[in-house]
């Protein structure tokens, strides 16, 4: 069992930055890939970014590439999503996710996620 707790969401103006964090507990942190997904009102949950168990591989959705940076600290069991140049269309609930099967490739998919956090709201005003 893995518990994931997100923090760092909030309200920011367009062009601003936010930093999301996710603290994990329950199993060896480096044994699973970590990622972020988001869900806007009326839309399906979608992949944002992921990172392998070692931190050596990262993946990004095209719509955040160059603006968001994912990182992890295996000593502190945390994963962070630094979000820069935020746009109103980034407004969504952001979910932290863990996936044991992709701990090497970081190729996380919605269907493959083993554990979810409770979500944190990010609102970007125009």
Short mmCIF file of C-alpha atoms in Angstrom, two decimals:
data_model
loop_
_atom_site.label_atom_id
_atom_site.label_comp_id
_atom_site.label_asym_id
_atom_site.label_seq_id
_atom_site.Cartn_x
_atom_site.Cartn_y
_atom_site.Cartn_z
CA UNK A 1 0.00 0.00 0.00
CA UNK A 2 1.20 3.49 -0.88
CA UNK A 3 -0.17 6.74 0.48
CA UNK A 4 0.25 9.92 -1.54
CA UNK A 5 -0.42 13.41 -0.20
CA UNK A 6 -0.22 16.45 -2.47
CA UNK A 7 0.38 20.05 -1.47
CA UNK A 8 1.14 23.37 -3.10
CA UNK A 9 -1.92 24.11 -5.20
CA UNK A 10 -3.59 27.50 -5.22
CA UNK A 11 -4.55 30.54 -7.23
CA UNK A 12 -2.05 32.30 -9.47
CA UNK A 13 -2.19 34.81 -12.29
CA UNK A 14 -1.36 33.84 -15.84
CA UNK A 15 2.38 33.81 -16.37
CA UNK A 16 3.04 32.95 -12.76
CA UNK A 17 4.50 29.86 -11.14
CA UNK A 18 3.42 27.22 -8.66
CA UNK A 19 5.22 24.29 -7.13
CA UNK A 20 3.34 21.09 -6.35
CA UNK A 21 4.73 18.48 -4.01
CA UNK A 22 3.68 14.94 -3.28
CA UNK A 23 4.82 13.01 -0.23
CA UNK A 24 4.73 9.23 -0.46
CA UNK A 25 4.77 6.58 2.22
CA UNK A 26 4.24 2.87 2.51
CA UNK A 27 6.78 1.20 0.22
CA UNK A 28 10.30 1.72 -1.10
CA UNK A 29 9.95 5.01 -2.92
CA UNK A 30 12.47 4.29 -5.68
CA UNK A 31 10.62 1.12 -6.68
CA UNK A 32 7.90 2.99 -8.52
CA UNK A 33 7.53 5.70 -11.08
CA UNK A 34 5.79 8.87 -9.95
CA UNK A 35 3.71 11.18 -12.03
CA UNK A 36 1.18 13.95 -12.22
CA UNK A 37 -2.16 13.93 -13.95
CA UNK A 38 -4.79 16.62 -14.08
CA UNK A 39 -8.52 16.92 -14.56
CA UNK A 40 -10.31 20.07 -15.57
CA UNK A 41 -14.08 20.52 -15.05
CA UNK A 42 -16.01 18.55 -17.62
CA UNK A 43 -12.91 16.91 -19.04
CA UNK A 44 -11.20 13.56 -18.64
CA UNK A 45 -8.18 13.12 -16.46
CA UNK A 46 -4.99 13.48 -18.50
CA UNK A 47 -1.28 12.80 -18.17
CA UNK A 48 0.98 15.74 -17.33
CA UNK A 49 4.40 14.40 -16.42
CA UNK A 50 6.21 11.39 -14.95
CA UNK A 51 9.58 10.38 -13.61
CA UNK A 52 11.26 6.99 -13.26
CA UNK A 53 12.15 5.42 -9.94
CA UNK A 54 15.76 6.54 -10.16
CA UNK A 55 14.82 9.96 -11.46
CA UNK A 56 16.85 9.40 -14.61
CA UNK A 57 13.95 9.45 -17.03
CA UNK A 58 11.20 12.01 -17.34
CA UNK A 59 8.26 12.42 -19.64
CA UNK A 60 6.02 15.40 -20.34
CA UNK A 61 2.78 16.02 -22.14
CA UNK A 62 3.30 18.28 -25.13
CA UNK A 63 1.17 21.02 -23.62
CA UNK A 64 3.52 21.45 -20.63
CA UNK A 65 6.87 20.71 -22.23
CA UNK A 66 9.29 23.55 -21.59
CA UNK A 67 7.11 25.04 -18.84
CA UNK A 68 6.88 22.31 -16.18
CA UNK A 69 9.71 20.40 -14.53
CA UNK A 70 9.29 17.19 -12.58
CA UNK A 71 11.82 16.00 -10.03
CA UNK A 72 12.03 13.58 -7.15
CA UNK A 73 14.00 13.21 -3.95
CA UNK A 74 14.25 9.55 -3.04
CA UNK A 75 15.81 10.37 0.31
CA UNK A 76 12.73 12.41 1.28
CA UNK A 77 10.13 10.31 -0.58
CA UNK A 78 8.84 13.32 -2.44
CA UNK A 79 8.11 14.28 -6.03
CA UNK A 80 7.79 17.87 -7.15
CA UNK A 81 6.22 19.54 -10.15
CA UNK A 82 7.52 23.03 -10.81
CA UNK A 83 4.99 24.82 -13.00
CA UNK A 84 6.12 27.98 -14.78
CA UNK A 85 4.49 30.27 -17.32
CA UNK A 86 1.09 29.08 -16.21
CA UNK A 87 -1.90 29.59 -18.48
CA UNK A 88 -5.62 29.71 -17.68
CA UNK A 89 -6.00 26.39 -19.50
CA UNK A 90 -3.74 24.80 -16.86
CA UNK A 91 -6.56 25.23 -14.37
CA UNK A 92 -7.44 21.79 -13.03
CA UNK A 93 -7.21 19.45 -10.09
CA UNK A 94 -3.73 17.94 -10.15
CA UNK A 95 -3.26 14.39 -8.95
CA UNK A 96 -0.08 12.69 -7.84
CA UNK A 97 0.22 9.07 -9.00
CA UNK A 98 2.41 6.02 -8.43
CA UNK A 99 3.01 3.17 -10.88
CA UNK A 100 5.14 0.13 -10.04
CA UNK A 101 5.26 -1.26 -13.56
CA UNK A 102 6.92 1.76 -15.15
CA UNK A 103 9.58 2.48 -12.54
CA UNK A 104 12.28 2.10 -15.25
CA UNK A 105 10.61 3.69 -18.29
CA UNK A 106 8.40 6.29 -16.58
CA UNK A 107 5.89 5.58 -19.36
CA UNK A 108 2.88 6.10 -17.12
CA UNK A 109 -0.65 5.89 -18.41
CA UNK A 110 -3.96 6.64 -16.77
CA UNK A 111 -4.99 2.99 -16.78
CA UNK A 112 -1.70 1.80 -15.31
CA UNK A 113 -1.65 3.92 -12.18
CA UNK A 114 -1.56 1.88 -8.99
CA UNK A 115 -2.16 4.64 -6.44
CA UNK A 116 -3.60 8.14 -6.52
CA UNK A 117 -3.34 11.13 -4.27
CA UNK A 118 -6.41 13.09 -3.26
CA UNK A 119 -5.70 15.95 -5.67
CA UNK A 120 -4.88 19.62 -5.29
CA UNK A 121 -6.61 22.50 -7.05
CA UNK A 122 -4.63 24.77 -9.35
CA UNK A 123 -6.42 27.85 -10.64
CA UNK A 124 -4.81 30.23 -13.11
CA UNK A 125 -6.57 33.54 -13.63
CA UNK A 126 -6.30 35.55 -16.82
#
